[in-house]
Coordinates of C-alpha atoms and ligand atoms in Angstrom, one line a residue:
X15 CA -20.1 -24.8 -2.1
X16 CA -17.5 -22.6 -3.6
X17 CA -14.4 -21.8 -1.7
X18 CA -13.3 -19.2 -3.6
X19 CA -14.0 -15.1 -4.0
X20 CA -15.8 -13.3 -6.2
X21 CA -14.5 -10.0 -7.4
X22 CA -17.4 -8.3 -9.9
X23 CA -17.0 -6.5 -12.8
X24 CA -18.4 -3.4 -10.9
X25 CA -16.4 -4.0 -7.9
X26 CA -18.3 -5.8 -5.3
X27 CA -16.5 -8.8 -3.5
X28 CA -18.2 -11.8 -2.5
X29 CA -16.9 -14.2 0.1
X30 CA -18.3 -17.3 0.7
X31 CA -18.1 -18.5 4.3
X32 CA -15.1 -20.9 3.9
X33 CA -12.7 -19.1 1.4
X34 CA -9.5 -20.6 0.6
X35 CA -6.5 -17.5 0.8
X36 CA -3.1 -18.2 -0.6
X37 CA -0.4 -17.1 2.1
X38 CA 3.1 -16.4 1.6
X39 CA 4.8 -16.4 4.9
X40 CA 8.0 -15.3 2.8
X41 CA 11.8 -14.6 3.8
X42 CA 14.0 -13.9 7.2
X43 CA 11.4 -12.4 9.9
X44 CA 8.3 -13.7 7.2
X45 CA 7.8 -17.1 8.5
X46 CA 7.8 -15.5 12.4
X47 CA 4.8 -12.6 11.8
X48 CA 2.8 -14.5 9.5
X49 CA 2.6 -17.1 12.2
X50 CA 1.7 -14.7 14.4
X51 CA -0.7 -13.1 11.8
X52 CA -2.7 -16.0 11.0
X53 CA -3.2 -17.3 15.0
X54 CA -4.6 -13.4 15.3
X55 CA -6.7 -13.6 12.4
X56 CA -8.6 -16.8 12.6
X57 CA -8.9 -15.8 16.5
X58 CA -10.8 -12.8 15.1
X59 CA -12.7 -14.5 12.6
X60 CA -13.8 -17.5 15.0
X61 CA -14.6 -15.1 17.5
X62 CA -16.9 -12.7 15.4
X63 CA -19.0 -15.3 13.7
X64 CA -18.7 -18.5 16.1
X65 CA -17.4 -20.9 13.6
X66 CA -19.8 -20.1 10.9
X67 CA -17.0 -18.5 8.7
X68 CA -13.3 -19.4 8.9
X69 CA -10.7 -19.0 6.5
X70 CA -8.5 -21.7 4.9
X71 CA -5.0 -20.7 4.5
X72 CA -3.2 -22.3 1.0
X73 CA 0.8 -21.9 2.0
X74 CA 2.3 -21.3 -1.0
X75 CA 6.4 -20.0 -2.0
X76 CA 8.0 -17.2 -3.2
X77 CA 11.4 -15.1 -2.6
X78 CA 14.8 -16.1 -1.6
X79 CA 13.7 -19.4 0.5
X80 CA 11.5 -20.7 -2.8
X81 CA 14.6 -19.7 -4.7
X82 CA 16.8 -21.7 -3.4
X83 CA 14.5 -24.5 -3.0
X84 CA 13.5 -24.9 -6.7
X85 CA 15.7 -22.3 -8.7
X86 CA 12.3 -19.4 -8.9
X87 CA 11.5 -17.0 -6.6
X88 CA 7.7 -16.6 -8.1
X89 CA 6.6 -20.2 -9.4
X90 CA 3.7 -20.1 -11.8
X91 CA 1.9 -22.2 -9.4
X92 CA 1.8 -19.5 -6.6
X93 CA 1.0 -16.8 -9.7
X94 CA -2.2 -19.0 -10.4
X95 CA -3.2 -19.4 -6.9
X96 CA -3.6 -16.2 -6.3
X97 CA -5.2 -15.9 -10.0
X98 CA -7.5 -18.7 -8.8
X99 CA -8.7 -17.3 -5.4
X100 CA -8.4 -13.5 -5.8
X101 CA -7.3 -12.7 -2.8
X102 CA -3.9 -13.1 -1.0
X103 CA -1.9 -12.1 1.8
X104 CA 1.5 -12.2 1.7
X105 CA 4.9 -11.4 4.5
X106 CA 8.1 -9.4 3.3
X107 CA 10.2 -11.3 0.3
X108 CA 13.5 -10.7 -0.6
X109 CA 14.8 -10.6 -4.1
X110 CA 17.9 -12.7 -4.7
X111 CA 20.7 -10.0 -5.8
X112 CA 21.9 -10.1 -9.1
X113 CA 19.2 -13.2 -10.7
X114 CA 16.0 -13.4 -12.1
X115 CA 13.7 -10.7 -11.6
X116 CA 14.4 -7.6 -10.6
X117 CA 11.9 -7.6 -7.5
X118 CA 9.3 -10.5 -6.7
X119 CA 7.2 -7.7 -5.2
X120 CA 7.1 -5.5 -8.4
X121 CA 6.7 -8.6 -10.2
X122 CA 3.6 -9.8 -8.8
X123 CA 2.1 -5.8 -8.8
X124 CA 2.4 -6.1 -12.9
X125 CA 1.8 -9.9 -13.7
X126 CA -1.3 -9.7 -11.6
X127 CA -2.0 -5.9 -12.6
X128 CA -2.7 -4.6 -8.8
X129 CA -2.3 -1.1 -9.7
X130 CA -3.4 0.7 -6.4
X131 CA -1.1 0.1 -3.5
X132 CA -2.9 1.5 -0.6
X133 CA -1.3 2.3 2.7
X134 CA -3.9 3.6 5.3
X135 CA -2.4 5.7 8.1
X136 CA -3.7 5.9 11.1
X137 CA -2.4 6.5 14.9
X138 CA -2.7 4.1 17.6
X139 CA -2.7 5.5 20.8
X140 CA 0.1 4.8 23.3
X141 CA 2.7 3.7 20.0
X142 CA 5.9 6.4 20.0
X143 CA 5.7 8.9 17.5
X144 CA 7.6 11.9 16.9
X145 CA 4.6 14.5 16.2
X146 CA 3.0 16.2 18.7
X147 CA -0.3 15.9 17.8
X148 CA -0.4 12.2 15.9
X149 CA -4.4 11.0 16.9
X150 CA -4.5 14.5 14.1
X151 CA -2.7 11.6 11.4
X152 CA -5.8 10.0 9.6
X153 CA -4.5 9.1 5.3
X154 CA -5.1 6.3 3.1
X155 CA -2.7 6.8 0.0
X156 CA -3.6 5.6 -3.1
X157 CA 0.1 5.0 -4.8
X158 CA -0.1 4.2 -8.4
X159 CA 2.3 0.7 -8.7
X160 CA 2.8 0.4 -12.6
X161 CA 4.1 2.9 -14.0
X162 CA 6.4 5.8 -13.6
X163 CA 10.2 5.2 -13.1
X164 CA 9.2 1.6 -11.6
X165 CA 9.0 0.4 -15.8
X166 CA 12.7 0.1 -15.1
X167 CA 13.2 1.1 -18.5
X168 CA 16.9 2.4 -17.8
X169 CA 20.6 2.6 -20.0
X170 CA 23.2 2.5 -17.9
X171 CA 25.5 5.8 -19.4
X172 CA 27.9 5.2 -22.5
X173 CA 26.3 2.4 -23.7
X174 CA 25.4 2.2 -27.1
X175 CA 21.6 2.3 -26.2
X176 CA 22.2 5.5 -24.2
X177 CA 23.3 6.8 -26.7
X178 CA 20.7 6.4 -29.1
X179 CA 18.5 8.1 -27.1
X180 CA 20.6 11.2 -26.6
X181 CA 21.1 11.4 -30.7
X182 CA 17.3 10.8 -30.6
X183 CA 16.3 13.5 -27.9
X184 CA 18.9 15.9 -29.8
X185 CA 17.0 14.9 -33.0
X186 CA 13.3 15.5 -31.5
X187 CA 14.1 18.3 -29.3
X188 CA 17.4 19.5 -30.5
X189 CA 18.7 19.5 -26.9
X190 CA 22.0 18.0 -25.5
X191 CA 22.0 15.5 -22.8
X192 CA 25.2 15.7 -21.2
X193 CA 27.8 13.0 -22.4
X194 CA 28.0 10.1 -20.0
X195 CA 25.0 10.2 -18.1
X196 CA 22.6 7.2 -17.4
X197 CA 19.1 7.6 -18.7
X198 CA 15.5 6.3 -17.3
X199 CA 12.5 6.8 -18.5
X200 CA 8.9 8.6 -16.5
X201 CA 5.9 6.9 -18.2
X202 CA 2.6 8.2 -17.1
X203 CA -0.8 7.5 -18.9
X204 CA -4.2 9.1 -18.6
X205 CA -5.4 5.3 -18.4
X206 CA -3.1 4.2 -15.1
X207 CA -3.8 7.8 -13.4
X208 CA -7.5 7.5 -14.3
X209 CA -8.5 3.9 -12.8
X210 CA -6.2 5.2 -10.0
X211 CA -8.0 8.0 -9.2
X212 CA -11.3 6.5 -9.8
X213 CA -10.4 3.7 -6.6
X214 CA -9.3 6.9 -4.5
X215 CA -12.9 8.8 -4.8
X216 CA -14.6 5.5 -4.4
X217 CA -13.2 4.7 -1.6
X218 CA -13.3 8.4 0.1
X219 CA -16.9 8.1 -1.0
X220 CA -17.7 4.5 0.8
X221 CA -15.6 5.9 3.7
X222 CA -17.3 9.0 3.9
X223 CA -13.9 10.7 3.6
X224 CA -14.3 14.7 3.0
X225 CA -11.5 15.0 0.4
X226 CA -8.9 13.5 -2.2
X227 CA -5.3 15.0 -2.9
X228 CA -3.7 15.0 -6.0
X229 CA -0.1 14.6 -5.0
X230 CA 2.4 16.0 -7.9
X231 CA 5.2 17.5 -8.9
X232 CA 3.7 19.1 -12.3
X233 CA 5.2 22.3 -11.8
X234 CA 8.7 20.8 -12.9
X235 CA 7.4 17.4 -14.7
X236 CA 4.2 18.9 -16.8
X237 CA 3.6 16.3 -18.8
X238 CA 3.9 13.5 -16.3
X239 CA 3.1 14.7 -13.0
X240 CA 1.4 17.6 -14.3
X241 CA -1.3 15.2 -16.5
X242 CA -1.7 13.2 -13.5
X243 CA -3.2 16.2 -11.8
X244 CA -5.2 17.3 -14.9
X245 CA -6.6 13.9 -15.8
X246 CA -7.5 13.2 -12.2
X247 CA -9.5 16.3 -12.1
X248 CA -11.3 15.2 -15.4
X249 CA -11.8 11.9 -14.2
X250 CA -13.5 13.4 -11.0
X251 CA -15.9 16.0 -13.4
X252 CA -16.8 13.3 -15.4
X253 CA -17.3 10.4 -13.3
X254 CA -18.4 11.7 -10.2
X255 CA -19.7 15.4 -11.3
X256 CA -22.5 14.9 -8.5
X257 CA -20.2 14.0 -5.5
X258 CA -17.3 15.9 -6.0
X259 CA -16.5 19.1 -6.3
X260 CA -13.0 21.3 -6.4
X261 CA -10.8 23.1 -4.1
X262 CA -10.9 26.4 -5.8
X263 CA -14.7 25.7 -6.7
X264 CA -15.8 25.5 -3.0
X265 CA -13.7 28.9 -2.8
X266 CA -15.3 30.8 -5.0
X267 CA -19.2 29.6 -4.5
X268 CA -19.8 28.0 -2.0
X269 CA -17.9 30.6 0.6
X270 CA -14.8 28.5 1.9
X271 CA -17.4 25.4 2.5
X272 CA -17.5 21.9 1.2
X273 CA -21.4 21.6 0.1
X274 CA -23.4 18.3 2.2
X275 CA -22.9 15.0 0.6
X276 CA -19.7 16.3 -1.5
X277 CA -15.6 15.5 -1.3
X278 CA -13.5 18.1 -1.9
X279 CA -10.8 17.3 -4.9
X280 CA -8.0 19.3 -4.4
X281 CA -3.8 18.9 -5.3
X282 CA -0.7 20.0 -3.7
X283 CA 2.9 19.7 -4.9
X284 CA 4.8 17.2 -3.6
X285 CA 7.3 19.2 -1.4
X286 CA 4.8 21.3 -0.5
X287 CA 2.7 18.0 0.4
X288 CA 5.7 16.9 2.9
X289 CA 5.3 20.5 4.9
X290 CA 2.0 19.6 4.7
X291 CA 1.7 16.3 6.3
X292 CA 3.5 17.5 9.3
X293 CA 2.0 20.5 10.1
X294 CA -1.3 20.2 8.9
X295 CA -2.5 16.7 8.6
X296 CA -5.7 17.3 9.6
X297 CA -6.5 18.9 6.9
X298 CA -6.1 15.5 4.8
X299 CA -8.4 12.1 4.3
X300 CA -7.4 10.4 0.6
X301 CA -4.1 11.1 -0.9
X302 CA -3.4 9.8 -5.1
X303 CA 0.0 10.1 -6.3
X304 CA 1.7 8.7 -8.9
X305 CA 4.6 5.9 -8.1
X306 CA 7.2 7.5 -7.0
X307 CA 5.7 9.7 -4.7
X308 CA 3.8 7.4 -2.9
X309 CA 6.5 5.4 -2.1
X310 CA 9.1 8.3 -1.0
X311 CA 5.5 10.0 1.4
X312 CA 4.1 6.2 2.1
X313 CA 7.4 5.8 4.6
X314 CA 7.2 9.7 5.7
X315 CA 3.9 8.8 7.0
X316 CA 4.3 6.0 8.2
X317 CA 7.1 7.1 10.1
X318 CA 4.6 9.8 11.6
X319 CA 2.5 7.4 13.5
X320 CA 5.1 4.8 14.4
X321 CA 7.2 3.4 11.8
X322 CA 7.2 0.8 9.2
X323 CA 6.7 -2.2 12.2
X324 CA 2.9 -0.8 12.3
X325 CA 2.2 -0.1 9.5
X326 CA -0.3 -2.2 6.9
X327 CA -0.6 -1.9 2.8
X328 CA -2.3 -3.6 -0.1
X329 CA -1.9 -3.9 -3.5
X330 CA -5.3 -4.2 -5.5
X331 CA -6.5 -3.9 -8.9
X332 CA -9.9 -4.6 -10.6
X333 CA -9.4 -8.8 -10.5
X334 CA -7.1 -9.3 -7.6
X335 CA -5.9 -8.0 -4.3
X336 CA -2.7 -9.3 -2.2
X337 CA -2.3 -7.3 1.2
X338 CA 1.5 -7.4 2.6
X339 CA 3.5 -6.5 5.5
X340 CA 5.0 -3.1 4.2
X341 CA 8.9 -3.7 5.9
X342 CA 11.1 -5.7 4.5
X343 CA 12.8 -9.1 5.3
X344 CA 14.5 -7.8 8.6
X345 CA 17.5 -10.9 7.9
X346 CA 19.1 -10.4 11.4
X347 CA 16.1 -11.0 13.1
X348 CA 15.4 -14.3 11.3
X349 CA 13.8 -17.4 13.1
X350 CA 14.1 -15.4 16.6
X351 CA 10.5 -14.8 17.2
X352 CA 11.3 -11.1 18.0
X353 CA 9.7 -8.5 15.6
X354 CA 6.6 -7.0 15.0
X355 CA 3.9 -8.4 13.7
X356 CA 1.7 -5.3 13.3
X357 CA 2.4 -4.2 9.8
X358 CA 1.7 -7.7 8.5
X359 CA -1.8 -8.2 11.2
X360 CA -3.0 -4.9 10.3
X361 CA -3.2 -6.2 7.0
X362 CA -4.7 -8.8 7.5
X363 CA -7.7 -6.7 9.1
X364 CA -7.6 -4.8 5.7
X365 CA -8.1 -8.0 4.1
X366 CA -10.9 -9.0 6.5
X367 CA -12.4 -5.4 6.0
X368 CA -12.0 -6.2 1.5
X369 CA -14.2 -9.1 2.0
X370 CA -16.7 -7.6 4.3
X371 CA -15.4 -9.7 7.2
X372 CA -16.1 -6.2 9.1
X373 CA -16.3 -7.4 13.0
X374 CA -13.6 -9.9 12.4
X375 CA -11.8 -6.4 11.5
X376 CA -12.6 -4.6 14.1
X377 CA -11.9 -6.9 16.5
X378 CA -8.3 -7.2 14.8
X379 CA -7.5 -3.4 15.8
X380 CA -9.4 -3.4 19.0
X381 CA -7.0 -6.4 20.2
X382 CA -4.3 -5.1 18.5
X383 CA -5.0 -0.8 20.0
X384 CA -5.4 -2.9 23.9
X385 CA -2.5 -5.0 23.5
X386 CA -0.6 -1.4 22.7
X387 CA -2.4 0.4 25.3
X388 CA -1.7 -2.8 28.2
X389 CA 2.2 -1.8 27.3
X390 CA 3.1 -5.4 26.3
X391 CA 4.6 -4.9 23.0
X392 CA 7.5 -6.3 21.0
X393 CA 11.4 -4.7 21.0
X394 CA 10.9 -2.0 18.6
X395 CA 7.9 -0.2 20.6
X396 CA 9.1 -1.4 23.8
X397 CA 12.7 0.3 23.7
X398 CA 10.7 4.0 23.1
X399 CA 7.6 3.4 25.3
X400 CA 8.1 4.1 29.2
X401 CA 7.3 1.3 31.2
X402 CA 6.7 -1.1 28.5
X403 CA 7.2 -4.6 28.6
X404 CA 9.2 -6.3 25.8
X405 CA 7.2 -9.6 24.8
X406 CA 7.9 -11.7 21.8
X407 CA 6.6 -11.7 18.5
X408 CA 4.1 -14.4 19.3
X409 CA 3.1 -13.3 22.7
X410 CA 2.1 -10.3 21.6
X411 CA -0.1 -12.3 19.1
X412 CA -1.1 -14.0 21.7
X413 CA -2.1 -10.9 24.3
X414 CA -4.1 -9.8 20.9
X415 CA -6.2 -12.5 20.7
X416 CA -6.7 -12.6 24.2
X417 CA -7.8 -8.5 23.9
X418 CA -10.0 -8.7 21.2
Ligands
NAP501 P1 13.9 -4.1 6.6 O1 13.8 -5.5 6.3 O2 12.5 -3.4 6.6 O3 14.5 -3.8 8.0 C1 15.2 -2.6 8.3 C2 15.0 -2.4 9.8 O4 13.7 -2.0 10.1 C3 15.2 -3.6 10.7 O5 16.6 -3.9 11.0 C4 14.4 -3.1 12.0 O6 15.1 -2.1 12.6 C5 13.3 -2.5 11.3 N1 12.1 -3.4 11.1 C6 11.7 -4.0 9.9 N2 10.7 -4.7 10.1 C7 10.4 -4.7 11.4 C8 9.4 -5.3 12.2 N3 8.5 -6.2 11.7 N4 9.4 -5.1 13.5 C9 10.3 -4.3 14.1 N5 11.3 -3.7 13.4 C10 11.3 -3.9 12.0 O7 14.8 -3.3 5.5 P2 16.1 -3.8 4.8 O8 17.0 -4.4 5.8 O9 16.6 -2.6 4.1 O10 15.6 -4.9 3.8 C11 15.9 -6.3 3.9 C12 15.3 -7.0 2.7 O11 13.9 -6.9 2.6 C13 15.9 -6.4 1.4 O12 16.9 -7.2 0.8 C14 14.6 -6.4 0.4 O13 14.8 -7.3 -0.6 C15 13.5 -6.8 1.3 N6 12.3 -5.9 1.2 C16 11.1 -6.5 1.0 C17 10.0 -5.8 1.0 C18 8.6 -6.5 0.7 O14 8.6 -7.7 0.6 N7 7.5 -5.7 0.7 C19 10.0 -4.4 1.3 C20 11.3 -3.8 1.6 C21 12.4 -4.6 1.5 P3 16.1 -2.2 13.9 O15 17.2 -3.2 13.6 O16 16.5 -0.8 14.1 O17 15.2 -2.7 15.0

């Protein structure tokens, strides 16, 4: 019997009943929620299939703690864990300043290619939000992670290579850059925003989601942001000509009405997108974006419907998916058994949900939306929920599993 999951070439994901995961507990508050995260999600998974699936979780290093350890803060043999088993899960890392590569996290999106990071968002009653209406808050972004002004192709100004590409930009455009500035580059390809787009229909199609938002800023950046909208519209008439159909088409034939059976493709500029969010977010399912984006309206949203402490992500490509807590390290909290767990156990359920583990899922949130609505909940909820009562980060894993 195999242990290990299947990812097709057509997208299907095939778990066998004992899969081994690869788990990076990771840096400062890591090692404290992915405790808590693991206890929750082999609670979940026992429960729902009574011992006839369980998961075996491969610990494995990375960030400042490996660093320090063994002098790298991704070892090859954590890489090719995660190349052997496909899926992973990993808790927040931190990057040690000033050595090696520039971030573990965007090094593991490019080595391993995972170039949708997707952040669904999605209210939990009883958690503090500042909208008025946040049950209305119901998005999955689809963030491109590979491209954009992530390449980190940068000159830092008056250096020699900066200035090459001012004579070369003078030379090609026959425009002046002004003297001393620092220069980055915006790479976006019809490839990257194509097999991004493609994941964001498919999934708003398997989810029965009514619509997909191309998020840009093309009016100012046409040939950037403004191919990411064009080529996502092409990639929806060509691949998915029977299920889609456009904003302005549903306008102008089909009287203001998304036909039966369709999604709506539609875009909005990004600042627009912001106003949008708040004051409208009914209106929205599936958001794409390019990079940089999705990582500025990822945290907007998230703020929306609770904060980062809540809120869960994955990073996925065609061969391999890792799913992450989406805060960072939280240092000062180290070791004290005190944050939340949410971002990194909602997660988890993502996971659960990518391997077709869906009752172990469910359970996940349902334990997880009672242990919210029963008011025990750790600092950062409990110091802007009335009557709350402040438990720690593994009692509220505990009052989870004993909710789901
Ligand atoms: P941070 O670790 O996200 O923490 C900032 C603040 O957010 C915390 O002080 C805390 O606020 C709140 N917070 C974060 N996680 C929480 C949780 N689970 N429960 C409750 N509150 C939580 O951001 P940072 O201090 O800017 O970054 C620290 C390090 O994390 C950085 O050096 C960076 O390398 C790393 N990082 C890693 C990732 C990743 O691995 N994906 C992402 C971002 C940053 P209060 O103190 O107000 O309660």
């Amino acid at each position: 019997m195999t242990d290990t999951i299947q990812i097709t070439p057509a997208g299907a994901v095939i778990t066998p009943d004992r899969p081994t995961i690869p788990c990076f507990p990771g840096d400062g508050t890591g090692p404290d929620i992915w405790k808590a995260t693991a206890m929750v999600l082999d609670a979940a998974v026992a429960k729902a299939y009574q011992g006839k699936r369980a998961i075996s979780w491969l610990e494995l290093p990375a960030g400042e703690t490996c660093y320090l350890e063994t002098g790298e803060s991704l070892p090859e043999k954590s890489l090719e864990a995660i190349r052997t088993y496909k899926v992973a899960i990993k808790g927040p890392l931190q990057t040690p300043v000033g050595k090696g590569i520039r971030s573990v996290n965007v090094a593991l999106r490019l080595l391993l290619d995972l170039y949708a990071c997707v952040r669904p968002v999605r209210y939990i009653p009883g958690v503090p939000s500042p909208m008025k209406k946040p049950e209305d808050v119901d998005m999955v972004i689809f963030r491109e992670n590979t491209e954009d002004v992530y390449v980190g192709l940068e000159w830092e100004s008056d250096t020699p290579e900066a200035r090459q590409i001012m004579d070369l930009v003078k030379k090609i455009s026959g425009r002046d850059i002004r003297e001393g500035s620092g220069i980055g580059i915006k790479p976006i390809s019809k490839f990257g925003t194509q097999r991004l787009v493609r994941k964001a229909i498919q999934h708003a199609l398997q989810t029965g989601r009514d619509s997909v938002t191309l998020v840009h800023k093309g009016n100012i950046m046409k040939f950037t942001e403004g191919a990411f909208c064009r080529w996502g519209y092409e990639l929806a008439a060509e691949e998915f000509a029977d299920r889609t159909v456009t904003e302005a088409e549903v306008f102008e034939k089909h009287g203001g009405v998304t036909p039966a059976g369709k999604i709506m493709i539609k875009d909005r500029i990004a600042d627009a997108m912001f106003q949008q969010i708040l004051l409208r977010p009914a209106e929205y399912g599936v958001l794409a974006m390019p990079n940089l984006n999705g990582d500025y309206m990822s945290d907007s949203l998230a703020a929306m419907v609770g904060g980062l402490g809540m809120a869960p992500g994955a990073n996925i490509g065609d061969n391999y998916a890792v799913f992450e807590a989406t805060h960072g390290t939280a240092p000062k909290y180290a070791g004290l058994d005190k944050v939340n767990p949410g971002s990194l156990i909602l997660s988890g359920a993502m996971m659960l949900e990518f391997m077709e583990w869906r009752e172990a899922a469910e359970l996940v949130r349902t334990g997880l939306a009672k242990a919210v609505a029963a008011k025990d909940v750790t600092y950062d909820l409990a110091r802007q929920m009335e009557g709350a009562r402040e438990v720690a980060c593994s009692r509220f894993a505990e009052r989870i599993c004993a909710l789901m």
